[in-house]
Each structure stands twice: as C-alpha cells, then as structure tokens.
Coordinates of C-alpha atoms in Angstrom, one line a residue:
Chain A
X572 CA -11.0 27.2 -24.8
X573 CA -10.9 24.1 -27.1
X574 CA -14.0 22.3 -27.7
X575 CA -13.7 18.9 -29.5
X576 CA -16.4 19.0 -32.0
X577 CA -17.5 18.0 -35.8
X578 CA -16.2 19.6 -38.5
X579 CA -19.5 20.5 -39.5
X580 CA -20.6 21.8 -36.3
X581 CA -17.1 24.0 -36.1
X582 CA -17.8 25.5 -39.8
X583 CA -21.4 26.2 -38.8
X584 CA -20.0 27.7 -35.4
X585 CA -17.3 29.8 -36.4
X586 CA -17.4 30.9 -40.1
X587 CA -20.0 33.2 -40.9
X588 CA -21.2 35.2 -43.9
X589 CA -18.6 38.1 -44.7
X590 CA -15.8 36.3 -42.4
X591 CA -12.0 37.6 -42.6
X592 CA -10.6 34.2 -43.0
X593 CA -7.3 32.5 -42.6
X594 CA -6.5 28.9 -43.8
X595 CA -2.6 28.5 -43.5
X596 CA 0.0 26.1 -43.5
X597 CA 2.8 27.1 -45.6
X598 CA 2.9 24.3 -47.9
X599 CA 2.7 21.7 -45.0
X600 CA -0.6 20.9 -43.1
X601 CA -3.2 23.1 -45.1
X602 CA -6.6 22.5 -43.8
X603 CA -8.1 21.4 -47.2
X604 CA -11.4 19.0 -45.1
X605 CA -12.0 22.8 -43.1
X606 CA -12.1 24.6 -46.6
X607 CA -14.1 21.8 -48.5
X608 CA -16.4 21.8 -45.8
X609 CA -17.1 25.8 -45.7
X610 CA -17.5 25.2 -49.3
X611 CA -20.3 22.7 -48.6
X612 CA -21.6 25.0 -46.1
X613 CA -21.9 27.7 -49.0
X614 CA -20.7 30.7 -46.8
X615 CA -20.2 33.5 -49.2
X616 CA -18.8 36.7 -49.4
X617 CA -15.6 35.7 -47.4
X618 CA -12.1 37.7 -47.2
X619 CA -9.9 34.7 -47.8
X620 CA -6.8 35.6 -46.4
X621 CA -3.3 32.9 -47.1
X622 CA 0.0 33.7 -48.1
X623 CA 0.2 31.2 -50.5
X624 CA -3.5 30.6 -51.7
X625 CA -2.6 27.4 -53.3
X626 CA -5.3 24.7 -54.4
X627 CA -7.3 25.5 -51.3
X628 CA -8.0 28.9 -52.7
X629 CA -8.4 28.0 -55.8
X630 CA -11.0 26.1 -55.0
X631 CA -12.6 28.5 -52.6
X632 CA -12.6 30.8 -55.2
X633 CA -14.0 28.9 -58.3
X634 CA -16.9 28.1 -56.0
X635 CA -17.6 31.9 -55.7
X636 CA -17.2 31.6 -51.5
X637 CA -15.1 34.8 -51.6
X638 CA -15.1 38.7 -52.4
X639 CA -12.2 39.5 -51.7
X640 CA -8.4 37.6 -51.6
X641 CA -5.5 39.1 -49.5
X642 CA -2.5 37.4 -50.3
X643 CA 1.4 37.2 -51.5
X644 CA 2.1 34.5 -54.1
X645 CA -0.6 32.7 -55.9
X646 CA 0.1 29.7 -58.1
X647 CA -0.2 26.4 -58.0
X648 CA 3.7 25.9 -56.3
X649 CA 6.5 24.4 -59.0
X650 CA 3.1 24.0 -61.4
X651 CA 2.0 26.6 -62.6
X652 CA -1.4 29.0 -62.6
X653 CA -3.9 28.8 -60.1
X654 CA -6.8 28.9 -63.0
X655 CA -9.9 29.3 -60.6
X656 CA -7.9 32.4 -59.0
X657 CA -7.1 33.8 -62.5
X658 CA -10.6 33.2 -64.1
X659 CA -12.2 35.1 -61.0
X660 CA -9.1 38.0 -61.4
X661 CA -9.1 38.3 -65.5
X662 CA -12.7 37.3 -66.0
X663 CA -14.7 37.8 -63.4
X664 CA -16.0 33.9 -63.1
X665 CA -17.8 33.2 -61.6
X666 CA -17.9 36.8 -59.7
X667 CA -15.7 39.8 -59.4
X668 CA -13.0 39.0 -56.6
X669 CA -10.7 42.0 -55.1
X670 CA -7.0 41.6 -54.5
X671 CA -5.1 43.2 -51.5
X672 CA -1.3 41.8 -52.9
X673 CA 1.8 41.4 -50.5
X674 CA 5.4 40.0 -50.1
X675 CA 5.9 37.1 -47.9
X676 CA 7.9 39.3 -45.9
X677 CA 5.2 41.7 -45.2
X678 CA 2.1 38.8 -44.5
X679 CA 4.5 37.4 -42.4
X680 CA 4.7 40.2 -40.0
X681 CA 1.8 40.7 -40.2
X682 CA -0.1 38.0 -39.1
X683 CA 3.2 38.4 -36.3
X684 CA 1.8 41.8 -35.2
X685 CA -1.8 40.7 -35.1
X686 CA -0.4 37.8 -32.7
X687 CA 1.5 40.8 -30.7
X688 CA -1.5 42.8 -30.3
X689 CA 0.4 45.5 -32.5
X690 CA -1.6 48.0 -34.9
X691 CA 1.1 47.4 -37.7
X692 CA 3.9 45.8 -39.0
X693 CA 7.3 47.0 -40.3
X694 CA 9.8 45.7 -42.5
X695 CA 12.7 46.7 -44.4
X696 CA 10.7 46.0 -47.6
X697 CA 9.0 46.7 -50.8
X698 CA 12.3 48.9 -51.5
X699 CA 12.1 50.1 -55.5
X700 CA 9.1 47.8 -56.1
X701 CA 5.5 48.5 -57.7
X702 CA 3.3 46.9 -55.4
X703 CA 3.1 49.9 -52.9
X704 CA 1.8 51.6 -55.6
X705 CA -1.5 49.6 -56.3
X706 CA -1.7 48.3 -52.8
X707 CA -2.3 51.6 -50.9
X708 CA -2.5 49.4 -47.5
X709 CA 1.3 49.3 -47.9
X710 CA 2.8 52.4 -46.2
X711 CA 5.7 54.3 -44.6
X712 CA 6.9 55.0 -41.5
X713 CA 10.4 56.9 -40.1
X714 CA 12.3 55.3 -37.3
X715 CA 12.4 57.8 -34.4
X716 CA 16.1 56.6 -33.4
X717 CA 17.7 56.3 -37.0
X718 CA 15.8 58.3 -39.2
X719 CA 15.3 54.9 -41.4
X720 CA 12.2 54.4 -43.6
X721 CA 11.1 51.5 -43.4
X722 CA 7.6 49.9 -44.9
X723 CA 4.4 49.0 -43.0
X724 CA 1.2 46.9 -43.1
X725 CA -1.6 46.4 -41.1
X726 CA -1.5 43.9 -38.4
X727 CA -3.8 40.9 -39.7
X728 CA -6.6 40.2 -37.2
X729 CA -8.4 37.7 -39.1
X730 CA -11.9 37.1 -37.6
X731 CA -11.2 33.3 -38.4
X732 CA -8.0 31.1 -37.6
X733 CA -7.7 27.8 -39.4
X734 CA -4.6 25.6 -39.2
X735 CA -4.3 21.7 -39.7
X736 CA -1.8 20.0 -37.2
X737 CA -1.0 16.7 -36.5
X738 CA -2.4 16.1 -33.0
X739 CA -4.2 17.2 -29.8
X740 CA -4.5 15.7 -26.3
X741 CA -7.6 15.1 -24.9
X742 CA -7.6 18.7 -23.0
X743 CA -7.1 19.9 -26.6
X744 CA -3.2 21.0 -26.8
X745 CA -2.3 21.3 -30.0
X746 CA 1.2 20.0 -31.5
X747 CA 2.7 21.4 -34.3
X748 CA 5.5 20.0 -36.1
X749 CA 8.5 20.4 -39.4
X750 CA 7.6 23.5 -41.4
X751 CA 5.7 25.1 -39.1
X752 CA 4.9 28.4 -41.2
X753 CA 3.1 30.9 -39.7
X754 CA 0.3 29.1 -37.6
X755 CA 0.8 29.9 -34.0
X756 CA 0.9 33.5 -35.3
X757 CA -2.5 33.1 -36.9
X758 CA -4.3 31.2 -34.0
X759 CA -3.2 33.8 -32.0
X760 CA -3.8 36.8 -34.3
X761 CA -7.4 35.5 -35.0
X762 CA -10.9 35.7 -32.8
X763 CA -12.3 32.6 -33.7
X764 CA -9.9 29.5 -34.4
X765 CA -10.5 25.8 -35.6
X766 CA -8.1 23.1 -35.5
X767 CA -8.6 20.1 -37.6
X768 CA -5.8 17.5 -36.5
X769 CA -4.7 14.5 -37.7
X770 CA -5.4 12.2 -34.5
X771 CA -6.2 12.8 -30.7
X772 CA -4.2 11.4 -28.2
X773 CA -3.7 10.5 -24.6
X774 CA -0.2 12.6 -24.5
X775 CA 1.3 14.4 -27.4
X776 CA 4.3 12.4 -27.3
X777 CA 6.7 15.5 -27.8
X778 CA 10.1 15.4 -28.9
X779 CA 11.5 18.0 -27.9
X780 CA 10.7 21.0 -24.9
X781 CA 10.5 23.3 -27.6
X782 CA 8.0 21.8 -30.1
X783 CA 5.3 24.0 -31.1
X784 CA 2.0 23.9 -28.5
X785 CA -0.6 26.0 -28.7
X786 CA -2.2 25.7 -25.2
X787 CA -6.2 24.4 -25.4
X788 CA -6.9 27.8 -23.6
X789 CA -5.8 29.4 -27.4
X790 CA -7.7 27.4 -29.5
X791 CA -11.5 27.2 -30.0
X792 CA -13.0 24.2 -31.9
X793 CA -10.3 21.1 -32.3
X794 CA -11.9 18.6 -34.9
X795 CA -10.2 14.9 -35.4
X796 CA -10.0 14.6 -39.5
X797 CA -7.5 11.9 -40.3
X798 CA -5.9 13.3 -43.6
X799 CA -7.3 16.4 -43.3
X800 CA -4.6 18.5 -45.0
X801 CA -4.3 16.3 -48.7
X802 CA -3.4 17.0 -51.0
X803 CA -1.1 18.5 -48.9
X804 CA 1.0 17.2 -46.4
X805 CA 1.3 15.9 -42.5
X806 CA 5.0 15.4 -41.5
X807 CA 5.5 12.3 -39.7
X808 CA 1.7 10.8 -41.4
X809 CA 1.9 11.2 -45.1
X810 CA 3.7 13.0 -47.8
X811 CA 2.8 15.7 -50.0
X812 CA 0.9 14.4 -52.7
X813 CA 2.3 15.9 -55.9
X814 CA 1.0 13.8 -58.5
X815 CA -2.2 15.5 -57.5
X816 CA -0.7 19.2 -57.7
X817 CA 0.6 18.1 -61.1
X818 CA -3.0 16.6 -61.9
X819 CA -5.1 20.0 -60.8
X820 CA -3.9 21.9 -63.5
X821 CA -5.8 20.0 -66.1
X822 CA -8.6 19.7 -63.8
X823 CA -9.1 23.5 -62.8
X824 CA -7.9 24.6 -66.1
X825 CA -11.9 24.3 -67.5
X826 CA -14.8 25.2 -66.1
X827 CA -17.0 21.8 -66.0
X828 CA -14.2 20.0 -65.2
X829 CA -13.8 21.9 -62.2
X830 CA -17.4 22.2 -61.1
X831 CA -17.8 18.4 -61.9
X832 CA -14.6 17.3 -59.8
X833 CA -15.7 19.8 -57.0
X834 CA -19.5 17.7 -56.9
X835 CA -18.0 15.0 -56.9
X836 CA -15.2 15.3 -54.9
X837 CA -16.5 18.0 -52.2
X838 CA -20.1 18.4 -52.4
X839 CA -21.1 15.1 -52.3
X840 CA -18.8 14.1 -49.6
X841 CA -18.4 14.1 -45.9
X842 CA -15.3 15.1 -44.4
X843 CA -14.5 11.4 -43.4
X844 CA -13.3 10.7 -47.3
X845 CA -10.0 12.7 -46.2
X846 CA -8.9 9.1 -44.3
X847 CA -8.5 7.5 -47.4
X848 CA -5.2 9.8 -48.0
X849 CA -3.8 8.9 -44.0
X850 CA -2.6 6.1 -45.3
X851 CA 0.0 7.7 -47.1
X852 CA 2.8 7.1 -45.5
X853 CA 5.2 9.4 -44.9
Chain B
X677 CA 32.3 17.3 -75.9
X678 CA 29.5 16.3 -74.4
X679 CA 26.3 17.0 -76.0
X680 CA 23.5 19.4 -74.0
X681 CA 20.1 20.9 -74.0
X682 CA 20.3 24.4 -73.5
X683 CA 18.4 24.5 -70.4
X684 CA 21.3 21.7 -68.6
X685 CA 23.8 24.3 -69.6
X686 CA 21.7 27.1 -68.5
X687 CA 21.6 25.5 -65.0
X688 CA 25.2 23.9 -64.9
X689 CA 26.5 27.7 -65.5
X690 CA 24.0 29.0 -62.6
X691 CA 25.7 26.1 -60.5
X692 CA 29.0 26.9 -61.0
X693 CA 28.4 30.2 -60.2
X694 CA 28.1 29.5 -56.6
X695 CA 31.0 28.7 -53.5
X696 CA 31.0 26.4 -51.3
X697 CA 30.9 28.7 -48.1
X698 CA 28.1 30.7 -49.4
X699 CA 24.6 31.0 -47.7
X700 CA 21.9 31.0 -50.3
X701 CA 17.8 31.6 -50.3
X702 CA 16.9 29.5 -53.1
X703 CA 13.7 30.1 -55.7
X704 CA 12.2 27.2 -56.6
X705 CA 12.0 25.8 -60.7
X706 CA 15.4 26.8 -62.2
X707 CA 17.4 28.0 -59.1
X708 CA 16.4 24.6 -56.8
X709 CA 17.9 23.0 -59.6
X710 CA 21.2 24.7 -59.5
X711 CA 21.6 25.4 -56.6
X712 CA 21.2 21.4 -55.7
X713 CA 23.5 20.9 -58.6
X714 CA 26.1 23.1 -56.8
X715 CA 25.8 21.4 -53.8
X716 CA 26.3 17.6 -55.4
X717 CA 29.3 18.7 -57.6
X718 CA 31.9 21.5 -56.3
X719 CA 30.1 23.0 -53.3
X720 CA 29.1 20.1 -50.6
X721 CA 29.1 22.4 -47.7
X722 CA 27.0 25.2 -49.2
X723 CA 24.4 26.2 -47.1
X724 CA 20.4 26.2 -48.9
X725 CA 18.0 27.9 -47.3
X726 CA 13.9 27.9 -48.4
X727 CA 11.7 30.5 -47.5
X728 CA 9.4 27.4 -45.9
X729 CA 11.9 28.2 -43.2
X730 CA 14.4 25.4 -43.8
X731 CA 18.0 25.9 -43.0
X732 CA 21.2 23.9 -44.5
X733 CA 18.6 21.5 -46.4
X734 CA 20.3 18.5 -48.5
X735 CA 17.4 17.0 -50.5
X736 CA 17.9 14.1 -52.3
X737 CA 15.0 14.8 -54.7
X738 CA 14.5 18.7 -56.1
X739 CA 11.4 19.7 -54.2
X740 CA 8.2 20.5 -56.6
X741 CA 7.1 23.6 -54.0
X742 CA 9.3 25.3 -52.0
X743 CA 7.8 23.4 -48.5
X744 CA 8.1 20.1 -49.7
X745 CA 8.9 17.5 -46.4
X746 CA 11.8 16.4 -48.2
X747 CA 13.5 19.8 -47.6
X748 CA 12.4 19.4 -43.7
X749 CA 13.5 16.0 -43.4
X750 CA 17.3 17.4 -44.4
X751 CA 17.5 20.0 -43.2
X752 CA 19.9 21.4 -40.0
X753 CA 16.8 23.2 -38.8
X754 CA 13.4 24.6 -39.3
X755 CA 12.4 27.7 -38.4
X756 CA 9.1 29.8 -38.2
X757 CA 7.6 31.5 -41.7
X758 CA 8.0 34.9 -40.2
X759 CA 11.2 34.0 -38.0
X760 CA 13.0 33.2 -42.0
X761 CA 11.6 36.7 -43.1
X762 CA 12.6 38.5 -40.0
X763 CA 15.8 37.2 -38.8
X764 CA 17.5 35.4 -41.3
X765 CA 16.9 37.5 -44.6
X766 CA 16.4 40.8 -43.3
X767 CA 18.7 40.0 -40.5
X768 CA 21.4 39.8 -43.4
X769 CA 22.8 36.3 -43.0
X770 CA 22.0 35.4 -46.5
X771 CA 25.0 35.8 -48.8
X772 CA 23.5 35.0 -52.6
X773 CA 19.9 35.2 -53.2
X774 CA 18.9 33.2 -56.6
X775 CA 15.9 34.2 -58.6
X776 CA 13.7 33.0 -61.8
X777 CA 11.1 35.5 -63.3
X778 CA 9.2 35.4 -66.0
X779 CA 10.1 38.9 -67.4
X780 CA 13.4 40.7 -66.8
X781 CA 15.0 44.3 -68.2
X782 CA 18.5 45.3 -69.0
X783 CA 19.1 46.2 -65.4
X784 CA 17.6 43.3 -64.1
X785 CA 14.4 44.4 -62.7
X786 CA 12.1 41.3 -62.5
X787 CA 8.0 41.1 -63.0
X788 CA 6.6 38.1 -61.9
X789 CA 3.0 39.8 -61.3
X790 CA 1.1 40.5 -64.0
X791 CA 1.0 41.5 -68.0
X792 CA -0.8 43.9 -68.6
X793 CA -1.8 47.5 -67.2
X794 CA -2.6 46.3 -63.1
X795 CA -6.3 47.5 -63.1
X796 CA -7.0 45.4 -66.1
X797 CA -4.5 42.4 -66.5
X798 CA -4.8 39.8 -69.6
X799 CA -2.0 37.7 -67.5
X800 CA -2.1 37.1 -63.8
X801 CA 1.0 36.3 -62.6
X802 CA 1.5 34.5 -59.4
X803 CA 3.3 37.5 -57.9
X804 CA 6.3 38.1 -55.7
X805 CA 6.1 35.9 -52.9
X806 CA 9.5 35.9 -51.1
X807 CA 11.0 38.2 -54.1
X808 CA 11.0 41.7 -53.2
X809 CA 12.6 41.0 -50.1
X810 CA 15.5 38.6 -51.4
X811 CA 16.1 41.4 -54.1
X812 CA 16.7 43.8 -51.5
X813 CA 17.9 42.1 -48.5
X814 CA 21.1 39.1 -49.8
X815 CA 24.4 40.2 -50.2
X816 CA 23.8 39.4 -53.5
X817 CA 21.8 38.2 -56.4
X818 CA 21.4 35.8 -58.8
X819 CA 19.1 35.1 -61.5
X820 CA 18.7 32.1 -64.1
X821 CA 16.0 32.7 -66.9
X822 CA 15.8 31.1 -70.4
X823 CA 15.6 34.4 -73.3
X824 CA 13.1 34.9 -75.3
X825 CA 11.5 38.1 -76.7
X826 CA 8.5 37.9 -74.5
X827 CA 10.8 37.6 -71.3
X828 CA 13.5 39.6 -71.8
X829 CA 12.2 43.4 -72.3
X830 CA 12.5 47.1 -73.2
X831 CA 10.5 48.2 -70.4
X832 CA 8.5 45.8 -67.8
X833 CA 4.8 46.5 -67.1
X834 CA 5.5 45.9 -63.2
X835 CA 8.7 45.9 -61.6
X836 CA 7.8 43.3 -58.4
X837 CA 11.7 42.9 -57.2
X838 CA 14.2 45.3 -58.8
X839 CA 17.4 44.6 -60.0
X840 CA 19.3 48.0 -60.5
X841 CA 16.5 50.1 -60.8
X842 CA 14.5 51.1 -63.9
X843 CA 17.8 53.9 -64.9
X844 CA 20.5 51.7 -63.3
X845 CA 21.2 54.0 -60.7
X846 CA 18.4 53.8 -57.8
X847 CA 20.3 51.1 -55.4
X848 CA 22.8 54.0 -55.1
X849 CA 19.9 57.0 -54.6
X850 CA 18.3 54.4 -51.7
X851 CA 21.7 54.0 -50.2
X852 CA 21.6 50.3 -50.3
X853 CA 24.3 48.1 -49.8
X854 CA 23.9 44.8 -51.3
X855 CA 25.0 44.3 -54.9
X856 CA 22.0 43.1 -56.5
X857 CA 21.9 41.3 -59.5
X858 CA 25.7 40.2 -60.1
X859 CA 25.0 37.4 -62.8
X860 CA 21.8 36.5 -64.8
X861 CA 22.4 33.0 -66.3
X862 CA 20.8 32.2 -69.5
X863 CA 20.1 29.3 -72.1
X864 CA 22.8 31.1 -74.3
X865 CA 25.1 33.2 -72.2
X866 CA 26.0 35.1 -69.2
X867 CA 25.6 38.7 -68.1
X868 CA 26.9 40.5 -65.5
X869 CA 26.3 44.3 -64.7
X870 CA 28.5 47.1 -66.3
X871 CA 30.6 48.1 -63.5
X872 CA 29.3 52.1 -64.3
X873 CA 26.0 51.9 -66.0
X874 CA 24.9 49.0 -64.5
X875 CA 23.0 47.2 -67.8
X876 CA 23.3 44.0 -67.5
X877 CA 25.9 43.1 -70.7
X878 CA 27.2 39.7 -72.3
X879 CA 29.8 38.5 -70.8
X880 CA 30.5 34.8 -72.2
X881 CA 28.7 33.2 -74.7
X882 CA 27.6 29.2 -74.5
X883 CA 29.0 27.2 -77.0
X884 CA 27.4 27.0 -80.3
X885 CA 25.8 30.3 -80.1
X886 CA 25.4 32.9 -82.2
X887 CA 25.4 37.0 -81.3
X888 CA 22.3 36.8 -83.8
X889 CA 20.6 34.0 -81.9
X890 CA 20.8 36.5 -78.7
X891 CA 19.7 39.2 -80.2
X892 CA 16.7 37.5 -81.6
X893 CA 15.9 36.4 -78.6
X894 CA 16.3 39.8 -76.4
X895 CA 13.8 43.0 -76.9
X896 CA 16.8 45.0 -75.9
X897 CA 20.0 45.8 -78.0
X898 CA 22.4 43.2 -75.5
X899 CA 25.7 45.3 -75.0
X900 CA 28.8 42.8 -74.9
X901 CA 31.9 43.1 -73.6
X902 CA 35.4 43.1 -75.6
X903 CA 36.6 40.0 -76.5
X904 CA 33.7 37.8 -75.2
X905 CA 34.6 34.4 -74.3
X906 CA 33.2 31.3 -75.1
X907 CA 31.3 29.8 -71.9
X908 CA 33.3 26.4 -70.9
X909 CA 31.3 23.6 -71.9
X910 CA 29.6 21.2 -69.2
X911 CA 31.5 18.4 -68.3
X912 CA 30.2 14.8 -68.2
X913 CA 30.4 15.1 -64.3
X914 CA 27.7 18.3 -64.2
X915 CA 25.9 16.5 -67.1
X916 CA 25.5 13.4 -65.2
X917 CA 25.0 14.6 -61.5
X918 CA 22.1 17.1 -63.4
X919 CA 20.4 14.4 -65.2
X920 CA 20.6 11.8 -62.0
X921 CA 18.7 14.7 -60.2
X922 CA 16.2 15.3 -62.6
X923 CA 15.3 11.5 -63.4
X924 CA 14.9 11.2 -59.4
X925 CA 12.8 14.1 -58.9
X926 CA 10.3 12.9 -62.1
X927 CA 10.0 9.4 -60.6
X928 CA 9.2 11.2 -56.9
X929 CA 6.7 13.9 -58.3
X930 CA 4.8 11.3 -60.1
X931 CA 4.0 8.6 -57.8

C-alpha cells in the first residue's frame, strides 16, 4: 500500500544491510536521489541488481555499498567504461565485488517471471555464446511439446524495487510514461518497492487508457523528488543530460576525484539538490 | 572525388548496405550512425528499432545511449524492455541486426566482455547487452568495426555473440536458421562470408587501400576473393548528409 514519505525515511525503511536490490529505468527515469541517498545512508553489502548499471552503479560501487553486481551491459552508454565498476572488477577497489553476467534478453525475463510469480525464465538465448560457461546460473531446459532447448534463468525476486516515474496521485497511483523499460516488472517482482516521482498530483492527467499505472495497492513508499532521475532523464520534464555522461568519465576515471565529487556532490547533500536539474526542460 | 576519413567511408558503406523495407535492431556508436545515414539518404521508410523498446524511430540527432528521449519522441511506438526482447526479436520480426564489437575473428564471432582469461581479466569489457540475442535471433547480421591488430584476431578470449561459430560450421550443427553475419564493414574494405567455409573474406577494397595496409592491420591471414573490386567511393550526397548528422549530434551532446 503506498505511503507518501521522505526519501530518507523510505531508504531507512526499506533497504537494509545485505538487500537484493533493483534500481531500474532503462536509460530513462533512473532513480539516481534513491541511490545517492542509500549511499548517504551507508548500507553495505548490497546485491545491486540493473540491467544497465550505468552511473548509478558506478557510483554505488566506488562507494563500496555493494558485494555483489548482477547485471547485462555495464558501461557508461555511447561513452565508454564504467571506471568505479572496473576498479572494483580488475582491482578490487575499494573491495572485492562478484559478477553474476547476463544478456538483456535473459534479465528481461527475468525480472518478467519474478513479476509472474514463475520460478524461472526461458529464452531462446545464449545459443553458441561463453557466458553460460562462467555464469552457471544460466541453464537448460527441453520443451515437453517440441523437444526444443531452450535457455533459462532464475526468476529475479529482488528484495528491493526502485523505479523513478514521473508522477503519483494523491492515493499514490503511479504513472509511467516513453521508454518504459522494465519497471512495472520490477515493482511487481520485488517485496519492498519505493517510488521517487517527479511531482504529485490531484489526477494523473493520462493520455491514454493504456498508459502505464501501477495501482497504489503495488507500491510501498512513493517519495516526491523533483529531478530525481538526473543525470538521467524524465520524458515530458527534462532531457537526458549528456554533457554530464560525457563529463563522468574524467570524473570517475581517478580515485580522489571520484571520492571528492561524491562528498561534495552526494554526501554533503540532501536529496532536495536534485530540483535544480527539473528545470531542464524537456 | 570527394575526399574522406576512413571512418565516413566505413559508415557510408555500412549504410548502403541496408534497404529500404528492411526492419533493423540497431547497436548504438558505429551502427546508429549508419543506420541513420541509411535512413536520410536511399532508405526513408526503413524501419529502426532500439532495444530501449522503440519502434520505427526517426531521430533527428544520433542518440548518445541507446534510450535517449529523442528516439521516444520519433518513434511509431514504444514498447516494454522485456516486450522488445520477447516479442519483437525472438518473435522474428527483425530482418538485419547491426553490431559493433571491440574484438572480432575470421568467422565473425564477436567479444565485447572482457580481455583476458574471465577469472582474472586485465580489461573489463562492458559485456553483451542486447548482443547475444540479436546474433542469434535477426534474419541477418551486420557488423561495422574499424581493423586493427588488437580487434581483429586469431582466436577471441570470449565469444559473447557468435558469428559462424569458432570452426565456421556450428549455425548448421544448432540447426539455426538465420544467416548471421552476411557483411562486416570496415575502415578499409568489406567482407562477406565464404559461401562453404564461412571465413569472412575480402570482398571489395576502399579506395586508396592497400592489401598490405589490411594485412597489417588483421591478426588473421584475410582470404580475398578473385578479382576484388574497388569499393565505390562516397558521394558528396553521403558525405554531406553524414557530416550534417554528426555536427548536430556534437552540438546536442554537449549542451
């Protein structure tokens, strides 16, 4: 059942120590105030869990807030390296971090079976690839009608949900608009869900009968944070800034200039600094 | 004749490469480039498709990830991350799948994961994101990649989306249907598979090049067919759609 509350109150609510989590948004609305704000928290020992882990990751990551990272693509997109990711994978900085790797295809059914209550997901996938072979998650099964084999993974029940979207009514309905991703899967896959949104409103002013909802009975803690998903994007609020993508590279490329922008940028903030980007229009 | 970098011809020969009626799951980098290209020169009605779930997108700058709103904004329709995956890839709608990498052997087979043995890596690649799947699942494939000896080699550390298999013939022993890699566009020339073997083999040559200047730049002996021609050189029309792209995508991505 939704409850509006802080982000700060959500975080200390629902991520705990040694949390499965997953932050997505496929490119679009990724909840960068919820993952700065479980950085300021200092939960540790999380099982970050994203297709496309992305700056939000790599800054997870290079603050040492995870063990382990479960994902399917990990660079910083039409950039390059994710350097905080690859520092933690080649060098252990600033502590050992475990992979679990997948294909797109195969996180994206499963966080579809965990939203179908299903055990495991199958695919026609990971044909004449290596992956299988250092991922030993990644398995076979035979269709009983055809005689097919066709690949599986386990269904992703993350113990946390978090999605960005662009706004809630008052009873907490969620709308979710343009490249939707995966989200609805993963508020449904998950046990414990926040929702940071970009304004709330009297009605959601849809546009169409079909636009993504997620009913307030499926979401736990919805948190108002205007620009919530920068450097990232919210269709219809602002764009994606990619001046800042472009920028992170030099940023997270060293060490102390990482930890230095993350003080000052992160730590020493509050999650109302996120407005500033709102006014991006889109 | 016009004069060009190597990478404009690299991408103006992945272009052309493409029809107008096809339906085609574009990597981003090199292939959004082309595949754009394509669409403002001989192919308006081609259909572009991103695995951020956009279908028939039309951007008017090339997108610097591959969910960029621009490609939303465009587009015919958007679907669901898993509903692209599920239904439109593996559901076999997708006609030409184009690839980059950043390694590649003679039958195609592409690593974008790591260099290095797996349990100790000295490069962490990003991985295969939509890859594998696209590999296995469009009618066809296309790669564009720039040579080099570090990108084109004898045998690939990790295979994340194969081409023809490592011996050329394992599409056959799975029974698959689709074609795989039909074309790998390079900065110097063009292969397509041997019609038997499968190795990927020179089969035009930009202009200006040199056989030596490919071999240098391959860790493979590149087989050639007989009487190679030369690759037609890009007209002012690709040259100048290409560049009016580029300079509008640079002014976007920084400001």
């Amino acid at each position: 059942m939704a409850q509006f509350m802080s982000l700060a109150d959500a975080v200390a609510e629902m991520v705990r120590d040694g949390d499965s989590v997953a932050m997505e948004g496929f490119t679009h609305l990724i909840p960068f105030a919820a993952g700065h704000e479980v950085i300021r928290q200092g939960r540790k020992h999380l099982t970050l869990i994203r297709m496309t882990p992305d700056l939000i990751y790599d800054q997870l990551i290079g603050m040492g807030c995870a063990d382990k990272l479960v994902f399917s693509w990990g660079g910083n997109p039409g950039v390059g390296s994710t350097h905080r990711i690859r520092d933690a994978v080649e060098n252990g900085w600033p502590h050992a971090l475990a992979i679990e790797e997948h294909s797109h295809a195969a996180m994206a059914n499963a966080y579809e079976a965990g939203a179908a209550n299903l055990p495991f997901a199958m695919l026609r996938g990971y044909i004449g690839v290596d992956l299988p072979k250092v991922n030993p998650r990644i398995k076979k099964v035979t269709c009983p009608y055809t005689g097919e084999v066709l690949a599986t993974v386990p269904a992703l029940r993350p113990d946390v949900g978090i999605i960005h979207a662009q706004r809630a009514d008052r009873e907490g309905n969620v709308l979710i608009e343009g490249i939707v991703g995966c989200q609805k899967e993963v508020v449904l896959a998950s046990k414990r869900t926040i929702v940071t949104v970009e304004e709330v409103v009297e009605k959601l002013g849809t546009t169409s009968y079909n636009s993504v909802v997620l009913p307030h009975w499926t979401v736990g803690a919805v948190v108002e944070v205007p620009g919530g998903s920068h450097p990232s994007y919210a269709q219809g609020y602002y764009t994606r800034d990619n001046s800042f993508y472009i920028a992170w590279d030099k940023v997270s490329r060293d060490r102390d200039s990482f930890l230095a922008w993350m003080k000052e940028n992160v730590l020493d903030k509050t999650p109302a600094a996120f407005a500033a980007h709102a006014k991006r229009t889109a | 004749m016009a004069d060009f970098t190597p990478n404009e011809i690299m991408t103006i020969v992945a272009a052309r490469a493409l029809k107008n009626d096809d339906v085609c799951f574009v990597g981003i980098g090199a292939p959004s480039a082309a595949c754009n290209l394509a669409r403002l020169t001989h192919a308006p009605q081609i259909t572009l498709i991103y695995e951020s779930g956009t279908i028939g997108t039309r951007p008017n700058v090339l997108p610097l990830s591959i969910g960029d709103g621009e490609l939303c904004e465009t587009a015919l329709c958007t679907v669901s991350v898993p509903e692209m995956f599920r239904y439109w890839l593996q559901g076999g709608r997708i006609t030409v799948g184009f690839l980059g990498g950043a390694q590649i052997d003679r039958f195609a087979n592409i690593n974008t994961t790591v260099v290095g043995p797996d349990d100790k890596p000295k490069v962490r690649l990003p991985g295969g994101g939509g890859a594998p799947e696209i590999a296995t699942n469009c009618g066809e494939i296309f790669i564009t990649m720039a040579m080099g000896k570090r990108a084109f080699i004898e045998k690939l550390p990790f295979i994340t989306s194969m081409g023809h298999g490592p011996t050329g013939r394992e599409r056959r022993a799975f029974g698959m249907k689709s074609l795989g890699p039909t074309k790998l566009m390079t900065d110097l020339c063009v292969f397509e598979p041997d019609p038997e073997t499968k190795e990927m083999t020179v089969v035009s040559i930009h202009p200006g090049v040199t056989r030596e200047q490919i071999a240098e730049n391959c860790g493979w002996t590149p087989r050639y067919i007989d009487n190679v021609p030369e690759t037609p050189a890009p007209t002012k029309l690709e040259l100048e759609t290409l560049r009016d792209i580029q300079a509008r995508t640079k002014a976007a991505h920084a400001a």
